[in-house]
Short mmCIF file of C-alpha atoms in Angstrom, two decimals:
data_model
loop_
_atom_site.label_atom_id
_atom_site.label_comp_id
_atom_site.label_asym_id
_atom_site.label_seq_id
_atom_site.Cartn_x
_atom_site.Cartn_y
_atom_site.Cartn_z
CA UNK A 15 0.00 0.00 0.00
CA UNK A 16 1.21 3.75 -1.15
CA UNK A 17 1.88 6.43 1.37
CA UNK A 18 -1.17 8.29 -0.40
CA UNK A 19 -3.72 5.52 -0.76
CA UNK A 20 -3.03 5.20 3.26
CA UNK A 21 -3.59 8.39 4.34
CA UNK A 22 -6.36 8.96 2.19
CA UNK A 23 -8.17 5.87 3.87
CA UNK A 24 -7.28 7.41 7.35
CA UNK A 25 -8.71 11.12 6.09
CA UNK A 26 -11.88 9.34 5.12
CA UNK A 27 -11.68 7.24 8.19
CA UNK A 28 -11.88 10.52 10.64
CA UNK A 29 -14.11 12.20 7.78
CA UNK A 30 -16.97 9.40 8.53
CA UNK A 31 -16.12 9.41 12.33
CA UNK A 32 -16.98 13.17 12.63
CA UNK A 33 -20.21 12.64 10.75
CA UNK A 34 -21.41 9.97 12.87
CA UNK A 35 -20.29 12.17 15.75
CA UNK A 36 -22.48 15.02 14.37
CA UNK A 37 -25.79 12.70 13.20
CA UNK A 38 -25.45 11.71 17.00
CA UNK A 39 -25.40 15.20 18.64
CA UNK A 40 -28.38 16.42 16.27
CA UNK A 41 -30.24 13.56 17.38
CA UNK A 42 -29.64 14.06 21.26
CA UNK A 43 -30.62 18.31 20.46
CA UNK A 44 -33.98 16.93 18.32
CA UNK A 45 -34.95 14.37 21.50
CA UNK A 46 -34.43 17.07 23.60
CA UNK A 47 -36.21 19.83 21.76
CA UNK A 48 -39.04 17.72 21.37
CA UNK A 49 -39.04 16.85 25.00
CA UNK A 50 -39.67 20.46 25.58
CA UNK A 51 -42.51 21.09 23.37
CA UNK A 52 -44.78 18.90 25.04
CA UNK A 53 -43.74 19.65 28.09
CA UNK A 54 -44.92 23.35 27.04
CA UNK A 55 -47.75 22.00 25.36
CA UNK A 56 -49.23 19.75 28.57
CA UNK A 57 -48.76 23.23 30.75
CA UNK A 58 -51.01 25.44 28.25
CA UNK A 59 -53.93 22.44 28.54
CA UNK A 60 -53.71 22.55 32.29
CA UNK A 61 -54.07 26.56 31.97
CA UNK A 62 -57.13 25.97 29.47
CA UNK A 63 -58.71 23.46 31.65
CA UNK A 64 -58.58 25.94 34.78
CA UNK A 65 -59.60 28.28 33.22
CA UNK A 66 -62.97 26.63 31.87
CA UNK A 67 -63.66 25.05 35.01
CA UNK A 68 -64.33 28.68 36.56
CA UNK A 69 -66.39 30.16 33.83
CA UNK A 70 -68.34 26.76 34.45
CA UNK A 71 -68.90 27.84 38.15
CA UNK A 72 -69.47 31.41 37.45
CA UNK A 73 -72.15 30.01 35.51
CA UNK A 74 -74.11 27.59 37.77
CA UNK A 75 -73.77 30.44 40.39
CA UNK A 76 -75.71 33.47 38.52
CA UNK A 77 -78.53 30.67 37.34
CA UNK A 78 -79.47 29.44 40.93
CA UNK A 79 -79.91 32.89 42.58
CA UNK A 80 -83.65 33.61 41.74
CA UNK A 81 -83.94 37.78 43.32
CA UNK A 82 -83.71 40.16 40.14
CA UNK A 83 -82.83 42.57 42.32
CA UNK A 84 -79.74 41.75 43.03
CA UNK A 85 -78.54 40.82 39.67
CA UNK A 86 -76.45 44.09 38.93
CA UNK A 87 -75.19 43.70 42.48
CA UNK A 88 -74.26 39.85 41.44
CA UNK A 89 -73.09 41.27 37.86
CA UNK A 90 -71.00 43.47 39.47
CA UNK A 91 -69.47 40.83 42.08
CA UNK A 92 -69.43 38.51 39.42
CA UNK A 93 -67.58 41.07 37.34
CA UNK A 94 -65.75 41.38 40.90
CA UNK A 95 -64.94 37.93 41.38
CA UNK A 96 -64.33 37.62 37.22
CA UNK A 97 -61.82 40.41 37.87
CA UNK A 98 -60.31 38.24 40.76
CA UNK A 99 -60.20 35.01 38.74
CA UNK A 100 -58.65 36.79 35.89
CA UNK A 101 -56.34 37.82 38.13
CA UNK A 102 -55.70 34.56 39.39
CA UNK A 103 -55.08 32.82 36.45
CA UNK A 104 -52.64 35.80 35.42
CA UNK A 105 -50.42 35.01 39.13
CA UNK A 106 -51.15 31.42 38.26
CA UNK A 107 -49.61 31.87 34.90
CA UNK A 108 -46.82 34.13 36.29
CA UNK A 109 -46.13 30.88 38.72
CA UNK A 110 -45.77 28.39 36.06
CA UNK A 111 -42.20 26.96 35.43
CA UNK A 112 -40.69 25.24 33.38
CA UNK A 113 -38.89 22.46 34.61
CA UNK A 114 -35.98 20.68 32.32
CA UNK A 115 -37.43 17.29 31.03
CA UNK A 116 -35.93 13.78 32.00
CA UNK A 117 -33.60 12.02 30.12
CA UNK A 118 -34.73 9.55 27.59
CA UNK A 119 -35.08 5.93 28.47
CA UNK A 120 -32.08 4.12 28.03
CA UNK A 121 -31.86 2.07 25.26
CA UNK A 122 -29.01 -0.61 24.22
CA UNK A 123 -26.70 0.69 21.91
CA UNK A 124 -24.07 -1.00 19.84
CA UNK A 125 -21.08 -0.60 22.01
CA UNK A 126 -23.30 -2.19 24.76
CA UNK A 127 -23.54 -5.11 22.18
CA UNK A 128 -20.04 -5.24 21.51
CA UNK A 129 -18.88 -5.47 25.44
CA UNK A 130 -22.12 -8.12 25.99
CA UNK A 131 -20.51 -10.33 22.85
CA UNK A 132 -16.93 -9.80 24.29
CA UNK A 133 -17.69 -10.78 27.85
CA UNK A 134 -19.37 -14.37 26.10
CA UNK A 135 -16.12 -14.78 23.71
CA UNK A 136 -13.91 -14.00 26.51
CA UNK A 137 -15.11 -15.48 29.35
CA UNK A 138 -18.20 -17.92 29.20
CA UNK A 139 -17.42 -19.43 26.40
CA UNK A 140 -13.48 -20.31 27.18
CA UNK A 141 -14.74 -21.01 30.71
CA UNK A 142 -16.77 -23.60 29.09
CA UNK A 143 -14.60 -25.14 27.37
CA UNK A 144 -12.29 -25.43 30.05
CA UNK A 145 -15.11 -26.99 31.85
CA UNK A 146 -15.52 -29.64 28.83
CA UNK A 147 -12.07 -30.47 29.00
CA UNK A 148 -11.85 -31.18 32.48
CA UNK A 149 -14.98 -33.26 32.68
CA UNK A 150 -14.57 -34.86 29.74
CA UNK A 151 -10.74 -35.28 28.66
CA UNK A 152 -8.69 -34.79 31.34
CA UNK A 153 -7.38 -38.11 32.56
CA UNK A 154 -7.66 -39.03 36.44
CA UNK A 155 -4.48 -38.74 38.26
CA UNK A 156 -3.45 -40.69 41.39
CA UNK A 157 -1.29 -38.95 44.44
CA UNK A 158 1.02 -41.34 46.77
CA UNK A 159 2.76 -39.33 49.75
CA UNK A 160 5.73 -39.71 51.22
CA UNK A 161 8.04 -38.39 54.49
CA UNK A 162 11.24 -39.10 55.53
CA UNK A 163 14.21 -37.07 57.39
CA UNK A 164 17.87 -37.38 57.89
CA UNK A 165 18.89 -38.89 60.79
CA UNK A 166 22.17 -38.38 62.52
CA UNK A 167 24.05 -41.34 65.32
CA UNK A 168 23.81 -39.84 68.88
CA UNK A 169 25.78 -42.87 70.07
CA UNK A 170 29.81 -42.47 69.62
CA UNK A 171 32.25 -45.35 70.27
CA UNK A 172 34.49 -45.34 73.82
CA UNK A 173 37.30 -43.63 72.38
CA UNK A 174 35.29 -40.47 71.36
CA UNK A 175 33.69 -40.34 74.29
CA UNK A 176 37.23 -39.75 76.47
CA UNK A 177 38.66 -38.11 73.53
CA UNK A 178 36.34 -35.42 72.26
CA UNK A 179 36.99 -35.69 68.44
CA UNK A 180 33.24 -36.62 67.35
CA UNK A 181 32.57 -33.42 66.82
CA UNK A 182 35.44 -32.75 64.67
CA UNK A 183 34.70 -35.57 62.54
CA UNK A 184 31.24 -34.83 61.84
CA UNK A 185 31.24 -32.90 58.63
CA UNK A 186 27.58 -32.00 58.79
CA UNK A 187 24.42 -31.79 60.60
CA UNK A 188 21.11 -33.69 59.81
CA UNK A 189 19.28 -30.47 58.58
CA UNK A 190 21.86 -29.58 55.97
CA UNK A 191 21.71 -33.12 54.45
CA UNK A 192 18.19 -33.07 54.31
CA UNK A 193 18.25 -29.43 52.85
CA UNK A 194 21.52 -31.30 50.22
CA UNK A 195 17.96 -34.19 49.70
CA UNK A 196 15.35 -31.30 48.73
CA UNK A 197 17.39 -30.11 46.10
CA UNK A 198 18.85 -33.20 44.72
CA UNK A 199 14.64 -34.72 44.42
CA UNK A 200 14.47 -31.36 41.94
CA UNK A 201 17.83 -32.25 40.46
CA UNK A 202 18.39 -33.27 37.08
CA UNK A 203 20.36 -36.49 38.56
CA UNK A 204 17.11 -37.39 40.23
CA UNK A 205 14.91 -37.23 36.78
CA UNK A 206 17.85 -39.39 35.03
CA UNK A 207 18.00 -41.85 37.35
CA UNK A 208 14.10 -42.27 37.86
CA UNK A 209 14.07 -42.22 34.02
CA UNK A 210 16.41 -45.01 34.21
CA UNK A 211 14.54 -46.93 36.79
CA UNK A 212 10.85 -46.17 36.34
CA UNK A 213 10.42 -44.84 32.52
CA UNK A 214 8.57 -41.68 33.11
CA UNK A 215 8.60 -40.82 29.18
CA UNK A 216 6.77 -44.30 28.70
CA UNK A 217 4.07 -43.60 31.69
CA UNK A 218 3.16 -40.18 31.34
CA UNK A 219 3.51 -40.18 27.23
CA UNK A 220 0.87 -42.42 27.17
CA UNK A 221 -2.19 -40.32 27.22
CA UNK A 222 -0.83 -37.51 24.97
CA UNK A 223 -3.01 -37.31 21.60
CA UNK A 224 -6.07 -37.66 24.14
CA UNK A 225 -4.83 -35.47 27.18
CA UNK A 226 -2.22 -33.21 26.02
CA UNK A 227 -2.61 -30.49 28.98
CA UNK A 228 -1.49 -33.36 31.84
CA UNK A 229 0.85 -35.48 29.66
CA UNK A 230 4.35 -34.66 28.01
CA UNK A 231 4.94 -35.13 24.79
CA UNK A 232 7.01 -38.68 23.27
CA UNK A 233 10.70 -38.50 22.82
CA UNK A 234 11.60 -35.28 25.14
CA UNK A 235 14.90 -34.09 25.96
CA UNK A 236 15.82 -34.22 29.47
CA UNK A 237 15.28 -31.00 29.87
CA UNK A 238 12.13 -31.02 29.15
CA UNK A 239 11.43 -33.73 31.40
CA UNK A 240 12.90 -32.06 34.05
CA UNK A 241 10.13 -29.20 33.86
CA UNK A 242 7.63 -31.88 33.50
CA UNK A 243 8.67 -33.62 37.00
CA UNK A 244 8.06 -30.26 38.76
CA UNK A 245 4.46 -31.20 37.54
CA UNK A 246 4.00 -34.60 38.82
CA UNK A 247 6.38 -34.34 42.08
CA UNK A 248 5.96 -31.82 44.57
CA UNK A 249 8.88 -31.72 47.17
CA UNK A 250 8.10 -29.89 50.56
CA UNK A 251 11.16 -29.09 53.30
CA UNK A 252 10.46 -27.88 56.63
CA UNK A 253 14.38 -26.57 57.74
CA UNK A 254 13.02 -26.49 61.20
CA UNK A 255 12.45 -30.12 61.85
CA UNK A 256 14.31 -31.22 59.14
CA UNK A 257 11.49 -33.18 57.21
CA UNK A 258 11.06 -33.46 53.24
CA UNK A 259 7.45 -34.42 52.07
CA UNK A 260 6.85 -35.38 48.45
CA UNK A 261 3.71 -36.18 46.65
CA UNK A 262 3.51 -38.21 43.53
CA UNK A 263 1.17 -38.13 40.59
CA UNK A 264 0.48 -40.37 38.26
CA UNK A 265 -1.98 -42.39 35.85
CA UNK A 266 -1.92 -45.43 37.84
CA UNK A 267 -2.08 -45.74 41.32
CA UNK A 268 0.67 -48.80 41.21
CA UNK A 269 2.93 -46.47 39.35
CA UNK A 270 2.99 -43.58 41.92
CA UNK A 271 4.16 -45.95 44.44
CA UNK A 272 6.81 -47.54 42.31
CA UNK A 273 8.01 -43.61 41.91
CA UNK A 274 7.60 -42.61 45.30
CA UNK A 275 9.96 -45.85 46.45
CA UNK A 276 12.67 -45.46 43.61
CA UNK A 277 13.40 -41.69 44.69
CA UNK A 278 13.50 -42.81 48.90
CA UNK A 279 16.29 -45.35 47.03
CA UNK A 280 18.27 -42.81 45.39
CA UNK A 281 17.87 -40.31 48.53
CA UNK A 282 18.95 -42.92 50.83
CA UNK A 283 21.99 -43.81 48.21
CA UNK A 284 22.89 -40.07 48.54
CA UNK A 285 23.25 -40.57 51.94
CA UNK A 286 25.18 -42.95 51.76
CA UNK A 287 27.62 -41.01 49.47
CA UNK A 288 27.44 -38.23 51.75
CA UNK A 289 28.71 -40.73 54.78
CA UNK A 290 31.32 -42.32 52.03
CA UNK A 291 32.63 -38.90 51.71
CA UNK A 292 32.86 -37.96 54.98
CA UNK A 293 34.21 -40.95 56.10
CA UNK A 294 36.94 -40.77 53.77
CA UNK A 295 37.77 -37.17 53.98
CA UNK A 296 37.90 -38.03 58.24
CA UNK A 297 40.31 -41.12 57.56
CA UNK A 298 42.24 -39.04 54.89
CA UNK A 299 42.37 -35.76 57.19
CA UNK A 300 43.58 -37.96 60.24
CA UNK A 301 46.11 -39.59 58.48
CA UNK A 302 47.37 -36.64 57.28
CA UNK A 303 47.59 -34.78 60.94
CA UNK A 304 49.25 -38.32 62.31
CA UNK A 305 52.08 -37.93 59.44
CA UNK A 306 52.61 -34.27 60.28
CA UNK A 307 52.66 -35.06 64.44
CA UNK A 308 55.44 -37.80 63.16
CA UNK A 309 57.25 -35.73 61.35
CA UNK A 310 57.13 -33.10 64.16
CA UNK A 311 58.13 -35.61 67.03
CA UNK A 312 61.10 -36.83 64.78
CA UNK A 313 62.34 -33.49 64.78
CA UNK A 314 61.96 -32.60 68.61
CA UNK A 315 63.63 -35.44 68.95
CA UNK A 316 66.84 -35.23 66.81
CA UNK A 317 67.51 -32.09 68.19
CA UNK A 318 67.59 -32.99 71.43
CA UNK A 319 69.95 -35.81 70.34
CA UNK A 320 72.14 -32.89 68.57
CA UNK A 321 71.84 -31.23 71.79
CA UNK A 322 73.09 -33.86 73.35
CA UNK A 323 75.71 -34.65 71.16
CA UNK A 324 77.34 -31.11 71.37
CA UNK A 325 77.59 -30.59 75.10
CA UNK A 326 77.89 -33.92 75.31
CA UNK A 327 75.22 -33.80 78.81
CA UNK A 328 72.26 -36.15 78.39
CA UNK A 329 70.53 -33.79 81.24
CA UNK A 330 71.75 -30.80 82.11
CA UNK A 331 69.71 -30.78 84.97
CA UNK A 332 71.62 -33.76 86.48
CA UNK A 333 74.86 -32.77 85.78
CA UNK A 334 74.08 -29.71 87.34
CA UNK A 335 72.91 -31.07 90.43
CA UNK A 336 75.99 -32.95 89.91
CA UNK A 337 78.64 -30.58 90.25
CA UNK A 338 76.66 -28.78 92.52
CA UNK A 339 77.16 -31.78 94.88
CA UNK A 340 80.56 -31.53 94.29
CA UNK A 341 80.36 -28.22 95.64
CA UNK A 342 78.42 -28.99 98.34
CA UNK A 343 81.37 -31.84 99.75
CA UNK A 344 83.32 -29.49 99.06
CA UNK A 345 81.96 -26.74 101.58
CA UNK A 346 82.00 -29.54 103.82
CA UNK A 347 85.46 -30.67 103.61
CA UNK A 348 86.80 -27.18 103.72
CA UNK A 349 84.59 -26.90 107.33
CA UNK A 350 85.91 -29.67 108.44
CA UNK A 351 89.58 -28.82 107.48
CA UNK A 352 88.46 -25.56 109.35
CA UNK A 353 87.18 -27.08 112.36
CA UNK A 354 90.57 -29.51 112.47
CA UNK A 355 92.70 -26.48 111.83
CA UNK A 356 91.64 -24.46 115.06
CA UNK A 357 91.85 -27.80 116.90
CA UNK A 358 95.83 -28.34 115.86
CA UNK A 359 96.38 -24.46 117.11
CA UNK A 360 94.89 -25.05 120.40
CA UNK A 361 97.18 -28.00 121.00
CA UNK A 362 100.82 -26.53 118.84
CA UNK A 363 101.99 -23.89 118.11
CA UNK A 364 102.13 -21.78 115.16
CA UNK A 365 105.52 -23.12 113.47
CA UNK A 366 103.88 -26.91 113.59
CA UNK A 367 104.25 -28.00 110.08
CA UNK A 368 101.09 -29.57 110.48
CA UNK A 369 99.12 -26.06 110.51
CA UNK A 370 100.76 -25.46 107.22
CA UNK A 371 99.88 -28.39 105.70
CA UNK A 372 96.30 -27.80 107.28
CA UNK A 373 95.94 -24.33 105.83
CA UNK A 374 97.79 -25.27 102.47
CA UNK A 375 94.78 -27.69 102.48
CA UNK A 376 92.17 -24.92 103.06
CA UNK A 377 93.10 -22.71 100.67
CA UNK A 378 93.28 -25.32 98.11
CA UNK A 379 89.52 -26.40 98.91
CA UNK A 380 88.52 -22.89 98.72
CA UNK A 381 90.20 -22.06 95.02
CA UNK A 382 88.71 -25.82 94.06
CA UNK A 383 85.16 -24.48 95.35
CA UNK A 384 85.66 -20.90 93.36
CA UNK A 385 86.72 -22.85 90.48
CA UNK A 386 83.46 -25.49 90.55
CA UNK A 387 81.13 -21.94 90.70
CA UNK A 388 82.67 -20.64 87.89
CA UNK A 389 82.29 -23.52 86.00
CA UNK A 390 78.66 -23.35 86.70
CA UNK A 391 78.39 -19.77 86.38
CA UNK A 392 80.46 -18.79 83.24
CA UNK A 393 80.99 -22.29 81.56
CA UNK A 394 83.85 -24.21 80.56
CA UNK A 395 85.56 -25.06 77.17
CA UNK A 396 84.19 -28.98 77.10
CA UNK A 397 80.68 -27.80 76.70
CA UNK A 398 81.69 -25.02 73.77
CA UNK A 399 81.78 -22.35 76.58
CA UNK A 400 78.01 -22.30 77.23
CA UNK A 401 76.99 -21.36 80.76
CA UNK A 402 74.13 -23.73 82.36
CA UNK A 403 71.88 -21.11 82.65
CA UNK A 404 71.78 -20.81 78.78
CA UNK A 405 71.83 -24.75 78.29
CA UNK A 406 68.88 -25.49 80.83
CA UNK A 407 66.88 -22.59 78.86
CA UNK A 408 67.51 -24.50 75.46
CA UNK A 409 67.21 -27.79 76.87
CA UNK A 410 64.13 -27.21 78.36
CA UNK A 411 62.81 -25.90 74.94
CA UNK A 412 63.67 -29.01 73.48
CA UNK A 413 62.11 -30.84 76.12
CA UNK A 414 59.01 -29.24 76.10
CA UNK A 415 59.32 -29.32 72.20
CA UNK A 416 59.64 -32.88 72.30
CA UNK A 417 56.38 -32.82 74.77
CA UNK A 418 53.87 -31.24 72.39
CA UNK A 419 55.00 -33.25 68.98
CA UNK A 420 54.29 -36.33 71.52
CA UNK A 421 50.75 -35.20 72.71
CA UNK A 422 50.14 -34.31 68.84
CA UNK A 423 50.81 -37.76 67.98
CA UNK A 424 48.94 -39.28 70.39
CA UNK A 425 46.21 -36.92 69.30
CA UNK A 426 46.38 -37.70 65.97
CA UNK A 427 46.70 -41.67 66.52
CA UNK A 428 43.27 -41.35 68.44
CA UNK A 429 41.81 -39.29 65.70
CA UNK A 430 43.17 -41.79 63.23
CA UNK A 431 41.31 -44.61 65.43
CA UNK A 432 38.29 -42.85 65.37
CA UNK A 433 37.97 -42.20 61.75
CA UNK A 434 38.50 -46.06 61.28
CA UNK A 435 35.60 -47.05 63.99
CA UNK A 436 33.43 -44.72 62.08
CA UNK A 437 34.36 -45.74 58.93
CA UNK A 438 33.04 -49.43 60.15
CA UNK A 439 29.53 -48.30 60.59
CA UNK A 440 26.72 -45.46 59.28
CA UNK A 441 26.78 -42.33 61.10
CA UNK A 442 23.91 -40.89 58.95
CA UNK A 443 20.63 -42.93 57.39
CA UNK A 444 17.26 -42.24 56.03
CA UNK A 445 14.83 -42.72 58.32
CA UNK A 446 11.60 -42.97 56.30
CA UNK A 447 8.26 -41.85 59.10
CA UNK A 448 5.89 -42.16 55.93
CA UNK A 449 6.34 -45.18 53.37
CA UNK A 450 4.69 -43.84 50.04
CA UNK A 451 0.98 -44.54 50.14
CA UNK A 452 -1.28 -46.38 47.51
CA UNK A 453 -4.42 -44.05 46.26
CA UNK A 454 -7.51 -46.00 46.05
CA UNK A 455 -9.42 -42.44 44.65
CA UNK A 456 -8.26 -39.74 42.06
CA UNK A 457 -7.55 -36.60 43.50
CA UNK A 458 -6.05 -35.00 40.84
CA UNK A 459 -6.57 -33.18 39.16
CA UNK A 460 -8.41 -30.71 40.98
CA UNK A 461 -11.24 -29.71 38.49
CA UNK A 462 -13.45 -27.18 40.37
CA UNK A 463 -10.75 -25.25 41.64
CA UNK A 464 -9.20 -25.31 38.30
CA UNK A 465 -12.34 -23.91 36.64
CA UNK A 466 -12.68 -21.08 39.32
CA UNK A 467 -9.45 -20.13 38.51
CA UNK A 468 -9.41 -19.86 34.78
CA UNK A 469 -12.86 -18.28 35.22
CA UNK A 470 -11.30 -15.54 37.44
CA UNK A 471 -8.38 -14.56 35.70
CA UNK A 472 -10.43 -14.90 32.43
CA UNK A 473 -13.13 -12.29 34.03
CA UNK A 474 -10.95 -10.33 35.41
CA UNK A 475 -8.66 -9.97 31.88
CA UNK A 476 -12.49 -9.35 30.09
CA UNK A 477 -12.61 -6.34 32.51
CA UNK A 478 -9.20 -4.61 32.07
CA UNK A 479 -10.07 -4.92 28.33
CA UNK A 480 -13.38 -2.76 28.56
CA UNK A 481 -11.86 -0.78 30.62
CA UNK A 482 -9.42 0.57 28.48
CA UNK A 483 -11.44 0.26 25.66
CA UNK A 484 -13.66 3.08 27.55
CA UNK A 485 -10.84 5.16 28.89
CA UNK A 486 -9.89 5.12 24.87
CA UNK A 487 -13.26 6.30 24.12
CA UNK A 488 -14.21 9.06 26.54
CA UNK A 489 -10.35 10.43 25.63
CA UNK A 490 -11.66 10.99 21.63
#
């Protein structure tokens, strides 16, 4: 189509819109003139009517009075009470209004058609359908409902009881396995391996040229499916308690069941994955930590042994207390050679060459004890001049060195222990409170609800249409 030929066709478009828009006005102007007009006219009868009514009563009073006398007296109170009625009639005219006449009847025009015909190809007659469908096509579905939760050991074996290292080894509660469940019923994995099992294309393909809206299609990807299993199972998780409820649909009672039992089967082999995994990562981890504590002990070890070697002391401690016993018998032999020496003076006198040789003896104990002290105190060239204050601070680093690589080993031998009791039995299972149930009834699916609903949203998309079909129209 031209430019041109277009616009001319919108031009004549608008030119036969304003006419229309103009025959209506002229005909609302010639209702309402015509309303008027006998309005006016029924007021002017009711004037007429009054007006003969008292010329009738003048009348009937002026032939019943029978005196001739008082005629002109009557003539002039009938001209009297003429004058008055004249004069009457004139207020009565001045007092007539005219009151605006009432709209005309309401009549069905062809918008009102046009929303009528909508509202029954909109919404009765799709709601009927949907009605037909359900009542007559839809196949009967069967639900089988099942509960379970992940349960955790609260019994431990001796050696983590006087240990402690259950905790440690646990690499999860209960509730986050049965959150790890939820999601893997939803999975892809799941649909595969039901697929596998059950055949879900084969059950619920079965019914598709006859029930297309509650079937899936033949041959669909596994995507496809996927979508299709949020359909049939519907997976409720409580993370309070821990509990996963599913519900099953399907043709045939029988089959529900059979799916409700093959995904408790591949939940409870996820647990038992999970407990694989965490039983290996424990055994892996402790075996790990006792090869590091080894490692760490062998070195405490060797250098206390290079210790050892270089000051050539096994204990430092000991050979201190050594020497300082030699220091002590030597305090006591130089108060004894004391105690002798003021003995021999009492008895001889000074030039006895026995006082010599006792104080020669003296002052040889004394430079022997000096000499022991400073051995202690400043060192001595066999132990590469190292004083024992300095030794006993790096032997006793050693020692306690050596101390903590042996309480890690131990440590990590119990852990190691541990990992291999647990790795003997299941920590974790499925415990199963609701076995999936056989249907003996269809409950699904759910046809009245179903109706209200489409009938709803249908009625309530038929009235957001008018409505801005009107908002359109009062805009022009």
């Amino acid at each position: 189509m031209s430019p041109i030929t277009f616009a001319s066709g919108v031009a004549r478009r608008r030119s036969l819109s304003d006419e229309e828009r103009e025959e209506r006005r002229s005909a609302r102007r010639a209702e309402r003139d015509i309303g008027r007009e006998e309005d006016a006219n029924d007021a002017r009868e009711e004037r007429r009517a009054a007006r003969r009514a008292e010329r009738e009563s003048e009348r009937a009073d002026n032939a019943d009075d029978p005196d001739g006398e008082t005629d002109g007296k009557r003539k002039k109170g009938g001209k009297k009470k003429g004058n008055r009625a004249g004069k009457k009639g004139k207020a009565d005219d001045a007092r007539v209004v005219e009151v605006a006449p009432m709209g005309a009847p309401a009549r069905m025009r062809r918008r009102h058609w046009g929303v009528l015909l909508s509202f029954v190809m909109i919404v009765l007659v799709p709601t009927a359908l949907v009605g037909a469908y359900l009542w007559t096509t839809a196949r009967d579905q069967y639900a089988s409902t099942a509960g379970f939760t992940v349960r955790q050991e609260e019994g431990g074996a001796a050696t983590e009881l006087l240990t402690g290292f259950a905790a440690q080894l646990s690499s999860g509660s209960a509730g986050s396995d049965a959150g790890i469940l939820y999601e893997y019923i939803q999975s892809q994995a799941m649909v595969m391996a039901i697929e596998a099992e059950v055949g879900l294309t084969e059950h619920y393909s079965q019914y598709w040229a006859d029930d297309p809206v509650f079937s899936i299609w033949p041959d669909p990807t596994i995507e496809e499916l996927l979508w299709f299993w949020s359909r049939i199972v519907r997976v409720s998780y409580d993370q309070t308690s821990g509990q996963v409820e599913l519900r099953v649909l399907a043709f045939d009672p029988d089959k529900a069941v059979e799916i409700g039992q093959a995904i408790l089967r591949e939940s409870q082999s996820l647990v038992n994955d999970l407990n694989a995994t965490a039983r290996e990562d424990a055994s892996r981890f402790a075996r790990q930590d006792l090869d590091e504590a080894l490692a760490r002990l062998k070195e405490a070890r060797e250098a206390l042994t290079l210790f050892r070697t270089r000051t050539q002391i096994v204990d430092p401690e000991t050979d201190l207390a050594g020497r300082m016993a030699v220091v002590n018998t030597l305090q006591a032999q130089l108060a004894q050679a004391l105690v002798d020496l003021d003995i021999l003076r009492d008895r001889t006198s000074a030039s006895d060459p026995r006082v010599e040789q006792s104080e020669r003896q003296i002052a040889v104990i004394r430079e022997r004890i000096a000499a022991e002290r400073a051995a202690v105190a400043a060192g001595q060239d066999d132990i590469d001049g190292d004083d024992y204050p300095t030794l006993l601070a790096e032997y006793e680093g050693l020692v306690v060195d050596r101390e903590f690589a042996e309480e890690s080993y131990r440590a990590a031998l119990s852990a190691l222990d541990i990992s291999r009791t647990n790795a003997s039995r299941q920590t974790r299972y499925l415990a199963t409170y609701i076995s999936p149930t056989r249907p003996q009834s269809p409950e699904y699916p759910r046809r009245g609800v179903l109706l209200a609903l489409s009938a709803m949203f249908l009625i309530l998309g038929w009235s957001i249409l008018v409505l801005i079909y009107y908002s359109v129209r009062d805009s022009r």
